[in-house]
Short mmCIF file of C-alpha atoms and ligand atoms in Angstrom, two decimals:
data_model
loop_
_atom_site.label_atom_id
_atom_site.label_comp_id
_atom_site.label_asym_id
_atom_site.label_seq_id
_atom_site.Cartn_x
_atom_site.Cartn_y
_atom_site.Cartn_z
CA UNK C 1 57.72 -6.52 9.21
CA UNK C 2 57.19 -5.97 5.92
CA UNK C 3 54.38 -8.31 4.54
CA UNK C 4 55.31 -9.56 1.54
CA UNK C 5 52.13 -8.30 -0.26
CA UNK C 6 54.34 -5.67 -1.79
CA UNK C 7 57.85 -5.50 -3.33
CA UNK C 8 60.72 -6.30 -1.40
CA UNK C 9 62.64 -3.24 -0.24
CA UNK C 10 66.10 -1.95 -1.11
CA UNK C 11 67.93 0.65 0.83
CA UNK C 12 71.33 2.17 0.14
CA UNK C 13 73.16 5.33 0.94
CA UNK C 14 76.22 7.48 0.04
CA UNK C 15 77.79 10.15 1.97
CA UNK C 16 77.69 13.75 0.56
CA UNK C 17 81.04 14.15 1.93
CA UNK C 18 82.96 14.71 -1.40
CA UNK C 19 82.46 14.45 -5.33
CA UNK C 20 81.31 10.99 -6.08
CA UNK C 21 84.40 8.94 -7.25
CA UNK C 22 84.60 6.08 -10.08
CA UNK C 23 84.83 3.50 -6.67
CA UNK C 24 81.51 4.80 -5.53
CA UNK C 25 80.02 4.48 -8.79
CA UNK C 26 81.31 0.93 -9.74
CA UNK C 27 81.09 -0.32 -6.19
CA UNK C 28 77.68 0.76 -5.66
CA UNK C 29 75.71 3.26 -7.50
CA UNK C 30 75.95 1.74 -10.97
CA UNK C 31 73.64 -1.31 -9.54
CA UNK C 32 70.89 0.94 -8.02
CA UNK C 33 68.99 1.65 -11.14
CA UNK C 34 68.82 -1.87 -12.46
CA UNK C 35 66.94 -2.97 -9.30
CA UNK C 36 64.33 -0.25 -9.70
CA UNK C 37 61.62 -2.48 -11.42
CA UNK C 38 61.68 -5.41 -9.34
CA UNK C 39 62.10 -3.65 -5.65
CA UNK C 40 60.87 -0.93 -3.85
CA UNK C 41 63.97 1.28 -3.73
CA UNK C 42 65.09 3.81 -1.38
CA UNK C 43 68.31 5.86 -1.99
CA UNK C 44 69.41 8.22 0.53
CA UNK C 45 71.60 11.04 0.61
CA UNK C 46 73.18 10.39 4.07
CA UNK C 47 74.04 13.91 5.11
CA UNK C 48 74.32 13.39 8.90
CA UNK C 49 76.61 10.41 8.53
CA UNK C 50 79.02 13.10 7.23
CA UNK C 51 79.34 15.50 10.23
CA UNK C 52 81.20 12.80 11.86
CA UNK C 53 84.03 14.55 9.98
CA UNK C 54 84.19 18.51 9.94
CA UNK C 55 82.49 19.73 6.81
CA UNK C 56 82.04 23.35 5.37
CA UNK C 57 78.23 23.98 5.42
CA UNK C 58 78.05 25.54 2.31
CA UNK C 59 79.75 23.08 0.30
CA UNK C 60 77.83 20.03 2.42
CA UNK C 61 74.29 21.74 0.87
CA UNK C 62 75.90 21.99 -2.32
CA UNK C 63 77.09 18.20 -2.39
CA UNK C 64 74.10 17.04 -1.47
CA UNK C 65 72.23 18.37 -4.47
CA UNK C 66 74.89 17.07 -6.48
CA UNK C 67 75.00 13.78 -5.16
CA UNK C 68 70.88 13.94 -6.03
CA UNK C 69 71.48 15.07 -9.44
CA UNK C 70 73.84 12.27 -10.13
CA UNK C 71 71.65 9.66 -8.69
CA UNK C 72 69.08 11.07 -11.44
CA UNK C 73 72.08 11.29 -13.91
CA UNK C 74 72.67 7.67 -13.28
CA UNK C 75 69.16 6.41 -14.09
CA UNK C 76 67.52 6.91 -10.98
CA UNK C 77 63.67 7.74 -11.45
CA UNK C 78 62.34 9.97 -8.67
CA UNK C 79 59.03 8.81 -9.26
CA UNK C 80 59.98 5.28 -8.88
CA UNK C 81 62.85 5.17 -6.39
CA UNK C 82 62.46 7.43 -3.31
CA UNK C 83 65.47 9.65 -3.34
CA UNK C 84 65.78 11.61 -0.31
CA UNK C 85 68.04 13.32 2.26
CA UNK C 86 68.65 11.48 5.37
CA UNK C 87 68.09 14.53 7.94
CA UNK C 88 64.77 15.35 6.48
CA UNK C 89 63.27 12.09 7.95
CA UNK C 90 63.72 12.37 11.96
CA UNK C 91 62.71 8.80 12.35
CA UNK C 92 66.68 8.02 11.51
CA UNK C 93 68.03 9.85 14.45
CA UNK C 94 65.22 8.36 16.72
CA UNK C 95 65.60 4.67 15.81
CA UNK C 96 69.18 5.26 15.92
CA UNK C 97 69.21 6.23 19.78
CA UNK C 98 66.93 3.19 20.60
CA UNK C 99 69.17 0.88 18.64
CA UNK C 100 72.33 2.37 20.41
CA UNK C 101 71.00 0.71 23.56
CA UNK C 102 71.17 -2.60 21.92
CA UNK C 103 74.67 -2.26 20.42
CA UNK C 104 77.76 -3.16 22.56
CA UNK C 105 80.68 -1.11 22.55
CA UNK C 106 82.98 -4.20 22.03
CA UNK C 107 81.02 -4.33 18.62
CA UNK C 108 81.84 -0.90 17.66
CA UNK C 109 85.41 -1.10 18.97
CA UNK C 110 85.82 -3.65 16.30
CA UNK C 111 84.79 -1.76 13.23
CA UNK C 112 87.54 -1.19 11.21
CA UNK C 113 86.34 1.99 9.39
CA UNK C 114 86.42 3.31 12.78
CA UNK C 115 89.87 2.57 13.69
CA UNK C 116 90.73 3.90 10.29
CA UNK C 117 89.05 7.35 10.49
CA UNK C 118 90.09 7.89 14.04
CA UNK C 119 93.84 7.31 12.79
CA UNK C 120 93.06 9.96 9.99
CA UNK C 121 91.51 12.45 12.21
CA UNK C 122 93.26 11.96 15.45
CA UNK C 123 92.15 15.58 16.45
CA UNK C 124 88.31 14.98 16.05
CA UNK C 125 87.80 11.28 17.43
CA UNK C 126 83.98 12.21 18.26
CA UNK C 127 81.04 10.30 19.69
CA UNK C 128 79.54 10.32 16.34
CA UNK C 129 82.51 8.53 14.33
CA UNK C 130 82.01 5.92 17.02
CA UNK C 131 78.30 5.38 16.93
CA UNK C 132 78.05 5.92 13.13
CA UNK C 133 77.64 2.22 12.39
CA UNK C 134 74.47 2.37 14.49
CA UNK C 135 72.58 5.16 12.20
CA UNK C 136 73.65 3.23 9.51
CA UNK C 137 71.75 0.32 10.87
CA UNK C 138 68.41 2.76 11.74
CA UNK C 139 68.63 4.06 8.11
CA UNK C 140 68.36 0.15 6.81
CA UNK C 141 66.04 -1.37 9.56
CA UNK C 142 63.53 1.54 9.32
CA UNK C 143 62.42 0.70 6.13
CA UNK C 144 62.40 -3.27 6.61
CA UNK C 145 64.86 -3.15 3.84
CA UNK C 146 65.91 -6.63 2.55
CA UNK C 147 68.84 -5.71 0.17
CA UNK C 148 71.60 -3.25 0.72
CA UNK C 149 73.71 -2.76 -2.33
CA UNK C 150 76.94 -1.63 -1.08
CA UNK C 151 81.12 -2.00 -1.94
CA UNK C 152 83.00 -4.33 -0.01
CA UNK C 153 84.15 -1.48 2.53
CA UNK C 154 80.79 -1.66 4.14
CA UNK C 155 80.22 -5.37 4.59
CA UNK C 156 81.42 -4.93 8.22
CA UNK C 157 78.56 -2.35 8.82
CA UNK C 158 76.20 -4.20 7.16
CA UNK C 159 76.74 -7.54 9.52
CA UNK C 160 76.51 -5.17 12.56
CA UNK C 161 73.04 -4.02 10.80
CA UNK C 162 71.78 -7.73 10.88
CA UNK C 163 73.02 -8.53 14.28
CA UNK C 164 71.29 -5.73 15.86
CA UNK C 165 68.09 -6.61 14.05
CA UNK C 166 68.40 -10.32 15.09
CA UNK C 167 68.69 -9.12 18.69
CA UNK C 168 65.82 -6.94 18.79
CA UNK C 169 64.02 -9.46 17.16
CA UNK C 170 64.77 -12.18 19.78
CA UNK C 171 63.95 -9.81 22.75
CA UNK C 172 60.70 -8.10 21.08
CA UNK C 173 59.33 -10.52 18.70
CA UNK C 174 59.68 -9.93 14.94
CA UNK C 175 60.36 -6.40 14.49
CA UNK C 176 62.82 -6.07 11.81
CA UNK C 177 63.61 -7.52 8.23
CA UNK C 178 67.26 -8.99 8.72
CA UNK C 179 69.07 -7.28 5.71
CA UNK C 180 71.35 -8.97 3.37
CA UNK C 181 74.17 -7.08 1.42
CA UNK C 182 74.53 -7.13 -2.17
CA UNK C 183 78.00 -6.85 -3.14
CA UNK C 184 79.19 -7.34 -6.70
CA UNK C 185 81.67 -9.89 -7.62
CA UNK C 186 83.69 -7.19 -9.64
CA UNK C 187 84.07 -3.39 -9.00
CA UNK C 188 83.47 -3.64 -5.00
CA UNK C 189 86.53 -2.50 -4.47
CA UNK C 190 88.52 0.08 -6.50
CA UNK C 191 91.81 0.82 -5.27
CA UNK C 192 93.75 4.39 -5.48
CA UNK C 193 95.23 5.19 -9.01
CA UNK C 194 98.47 6.38 -7.14
CA UNK C 195 98.63 4.15 -4.05
CA UNK C 196 96.76 0.72 -5.38
CA UNK C 197 97.17 -0.72 -1.91
CA UNK C 198 94.45 1.79 -0.42
CA UNK C 199 90.84 2.09 -1.72
CA UNK C 200 89.59 4.90 -3.93
CA UNK C 201 88.00 7.50 -1.53
CA UNK C 202 86.19 10.72 -2.25
CA UNK C 203 87.44 12.22 0.68
CA UNK C 204 91.22 11.97 -0.31
CA UNK C 205 93.53 14.91 -0.13
CA UNK C 206 95.26 13.89 -3.16
CA UNK C 207 93.24 14.36 -6.48
CA UNK C 208 95.58 12.11 -8.22
CA UNK C 209 94.31 9.11 -6.46
CA UNK C 210 90.60 9.41 -7.61
CA UNK C 211 88.65 9.82 -10.69
CA UNK C 212 85.38 11.57 -10.43
CA UNK C 213 82.24 10.55 -12.10
CA UNK C 214 81.71 14.05 -13.20
CA UNK C 215 85.26 14.79 -14.58
CA UNK C 216 86.12 16.13 -17.64
CA UNK C 217 87.80 13.56 -19.99
CA UNK C 218 91.04 15.49 -20.30
CA UNK C 219 91.43 15.51 -16.64
CA UNK C 220 90.44 11.71 -16.22
CA UNK C 221 93.13 10.55 -19.41
CA UNK C 222 96.05 12.35 -17.26
CA UNK C 223 94.88 10.92 -13.95
CA UNK C 224 95.14 7.38 -15.93
CA UNK C 225 98.39 8.34 -17.70
CA UNK C 226 100.19 8.83 -14.24
CA UNK C 227 98.60 6.03 -12.73
CA UNK C 228 100.87 3.76 -10.81
CA UNK C 229 101.87 0.54 -12.35
CA UNK C 230 104.09 -2.06 -11.22
CA UNK C 231 107.45 -3.60 -11.86
CA UNK C 232 107.69 -5.99 -14.95
CA UNK C 233 105.87 -5.20 -18.26
CA UNK C 234 103.14 -8.04 -18.28
CA UNK C 235 99.33 -6.96 -18.14
CA UNK C 236 98.62 -9.59 -15.85
CA UNK C 237 95.68 -9.89 -13.29
CA UNK C 238 97.60 -10.44 -9.85
CA UNK C 239 96.10 -8.41 -6.95
CA UNK C 240 99.04 -9.45 -4.43
CA UNK C 241 102.10 -8.94 -6.63
CA UNK C 242 100.67 -6.51 -9.40
CA UNK C 243 98.18 -4.08 -7.34
CA UNK C 244 98.31 -1.52 -9.90
CA UNK C 245 98.00 -3.26 -12.87
CA UNK C 246 95.34 -5.48 -11.49
CA UNK C 247 93.25 -2.51 -10.12
CA UNK C 248 93.34 -1.26 -13.92
CA UNK C 249 92.39 -4.38 -15.18
CA UNK C 250 89.45 -4.53 -12.57
CA UNK C 251 88.11 -0.96 -13.52
CA UNK C 252 88.38 -2.03 -17.34
CA UNK C 253 86.50 -5.26 -16.66
CA UNK C 254 83.84 -3.48 -14.57
CA UNK C 255 83.30 -0.77 -17.17
CA UNK C 256 82.98 -2.70 -19.93
CA UNK C 257 81.10 -5.37 -18.28
CA UNK C 258 83.28 -8.39 -18.95
CA UNK C 259 85.56 -10.68 -16.69
CA UNK C 260 89.29 -9.60 -15.70
CA UNK C 261 90.35 -13.09 -17.47
CA UNK C 262 88.58 -11.59 -20.47
CA UNK C 263 90.51 -8.03 -20.24
CA UNK C 264 93.70 -9.89 -19.31
CA UNK C 265 93.40 -11.71 -22.79
CA UNK C 266 92.22 -8.17 -24.64
CA UNK C 267 95.76 -6.52 -23.20
CA UNK C 268 98.05 -9.38 -23.59
CA UNK C 269 101.33 -8.10 -24.98
CA UNK C 270 100.33 -4.58 -24.75
CA UNK C 271 102.38 -2.04 -23.16
CA UNK C 272 101.79 -0.44 -19.76
CA UNK C 273 101.50 2.83 -21.42
CA UNK C 274 99.00 1.58 -24.53
CA UNK C 275 96.99 -0.05 -21.70
CA UNK C 276 96.41 2.84 -19.39
CA UNK C 277 95.37 5.10 -22.36
CA UNK C 278 92.85 2.31 -23.18
CA UNK C 279 91.58 1.98 -19.75
CA UNK C 280 91.26 5.80 -19.39
CA UNK C 281 89.09 6.17 -22.45
CA UNK C 282 86.73 3.26 -21.52
CA UNK C 283 86.11 5.09 -18.58
CA UNK C 284 85.57 8.45 -20.24
CA UNK C 285 83.11 6.62 -22.43
CA UNK C 286 81.06 5.16 -19.73
CA UNK C 287 81.12 8.65 -17.65
CA UNK C 288 80.41 11.02 -20.55
CA UNK C 289 76.58 10.67 -20.76
CA UNK C 290 76.58 10.60 -17.08
CA UNK C 291 78.28 13.67 -16.93
CA UNK C 292 75.94 15.63 -19.36
CA UNK C 293 72.52 14.78 -18.07
CA UNK C 294 74.36 15.66 -14.36
CA UNK C 295 74.93 19.39 -15.70
CA UNK C 296 71.41 19.92 -16.76
CA UNK C 297 69.82 18.54 -13.52
CA UNK C 298 71.89 20.64 -11.38
CA UNK C 299 71.12 23.89 -13.07
CA UNK C 300 67.54 23.61 -12.11
CA UNK C 301 67.54 23.96 -8.22
CA UNK C 302 63.70 24.27 -7.78
CA UNK C 303 63.10 21.07 -9.42
CA UNK C 304 65.67 19.25 -7.13
CA UNK C 305 64.00 21.15 -4.25
CA UNK C 306 60.54 19.75 -5.35
CA UNK C 307 62.05 16.37 -5.61
CA UNK C 308 63.53 16.39 -2.12
CA UNK C 309 60.24 17.68 -0.41
CA UNK C 310 58.24 15.18 -2.39
CA UNK C 311 60.11 11.98 -1.53
CA UNK C 312 60.86 12.78 2.00
CA UNK C 313 57.33 12.56 2.76
CA UNK C 314 57.13 9.26 1.08
CA UNK C 315 60.37 7.98 3.23
CA UNK C 316 58.76 9.44 6.50
CA UNK C 317 55.30 7.85 5.99
CA UNK C 318 57.21 4.30 5.73
CA UNK C 319 59.60 5.18 8.47
CA UNK C 320 57.17 5.98 10.88
CA UNK C 321 55.30 2.57 10.61
CA UNK C 322 58.34 1.00 11.87
CA UNK C 323 59.13 3.66 14.51
CA UNK C 324 55.90 3.33 15.95
CA UNK C 325 56.04 -0.27 16.17
CA UNK C 326 59.63 -0.03 17.88
CA UNK C 327 58.19 2.42 20.57
CA UNK C 328 55.06 0.43 21.22
CA UNK C 329 57.36 -2.61 21.73
CA UNK C 330 59.82 -1.26 24.04
CA UNK C 331 57.53 0.33 26.13
CA UNK C 332 56.91 4.05 25.26
CA UNK C 333 53.05 5.49 25.24
CA UNK C 334 52.15 6.19 21.99
P1 TYM P 401 80.71 5.98 1.19
O1 TYM P 401 79.68 7.35 1.07
O2 TYM P 401 81.67 5.99 1.84
O3 TYM P 401 80.33 5.01 -0.41
C1 TYM P 401 79.12 5.11 -0.95
C2 TYM P 401 79.21 3.78 -1.39
O4 TYM P 401 80.35 3.57 -2.20
C3 TYM P 401 81.19 2.33 -1.98
N1 TYM P 401 82.77 2.42 -2.20
C4 TYM P 401 83.27 1.67 -2.98
N2 TYM P 401 83.03 0.75 -4.01
C5 TYM P 401 84.12 0.13 -4.46
N3 TYM P 401 85.44 0.68 -4.24
C6 TYM P 401 85.56 1.71 -3.62
N4 TYM P 401 86.91 2.34 -3.32
C7 TYM P 401 84.58 2.30 -2.80
N5 TYM P 401 84.57 3.57 -2.02
C8 TYM P 401 83.10 3.51 -1.60
C9 TYM P 401 80.67 2.06 -0.73
O5 TYM P 401 80.92 0.67 -0.24
C10 TYM P 401 79.35 2.62 -0.40
O6 TYM P 401 78.37 1.51 -0.73
N6 TYM P 401 78.24 4.22 5.51
C11 TYM P 401 78.18 4.49 4.06
C12 TYM P 401 76.85 5.33 3.64
C13 TYM P 401 75.52 4.33 4.23
C14 TYM P 401 74.96 3.40 3.73
C15 TYM P 401 73.78 3.50 4.73
C16 TYM P 401 75.10 2.50 2.83
C17 TYM P 401 75.18 5.18 5.28
N7 TYM P 401 74.00 4.32 5.83
C18 TYM P 401 72.82 2.51 4.63
C19 TYM P 401 74.15 1.61 2.61
C20 TYM P 401 72.93 1.35 3.54
C21 TYM P 401 79.38 5.34 3.53
O7 TYM P 401 80.17 5.94 3.96
O8 TYM P 401 79.23 4.99 1.95
#
């Protein structure tokens, strides 16, 4: 257990399985920097998780660098937070094996992401896709993480991580800190621009469905212009009957840091077309400074490699403490 003499820990991760979307940003990433002062933060590039779906090796490598650059462009400081790649820290795979032996098939069968992804990739329902949440539990528990900032879609996985921690602690004594999710009230579930009944996803094959954090303003504006609205003409927050408009109101409110009620008031009487353009430009204004910093960071590969090397070392040091404790408790010879 992390004996509270130090700051409590935060852990979160993003898969470098595609370019990072506005959904990832508003649901998770934008909260990462604000936690840096009060907690010891670890933000991971979870490359091992991406292999559950086929990846192009060169592209995966590029996207891992890209995610590190984006972490920093969003305000993460590699001297304050530990920014690292999952596969650089062998303890993730080691703990994952052990935790898998304390996770029931029935629990994994219930995971909605597994069901969704196996439907989407019916030709490749591999064992990794099934045990994905166990590796995620290992990511979190390895660092005795107290809080985990995530979007809504990862809530079920986090609950499983908690259950595994509690089960292990009961059997072997207090070993793991039981983590809690940090899910923001607004922005935790950004929907697709073309199909607002589905979440915005970086692995979507139709690029009209998502906006990338690093996308050019012209392209962002085009996507908002084409965003699906609903019947009627009123800009009103009503996710059930007006999913398209409600999603846009949610995006606008989150980007502006206001409530959806205030956003609704601001656009009372506006036409759909004007409203969509206002949302588009608010998003462009929010993302422009990030894109500029990102381009600069991406151009210095040696610096990125240096950061990854140093940070992996820091992560391994912390991870080894938990791993050794777990090995000792289960009866492995150390
Ligand atoms: P990933 O890579 O799919 O998404 C990264 C983060 O973005 C959030 N998110 C969204 N939030 C709002 N609206 C959306 N449309 C949207 N889409 C994604 C996700 O909830 C997530 O917080 N399994 C994780 C990665 C992971 C992880 C971990 C996270 C691996 N190990 C340990 C936390 C702790 C995933 O696939 O996220």
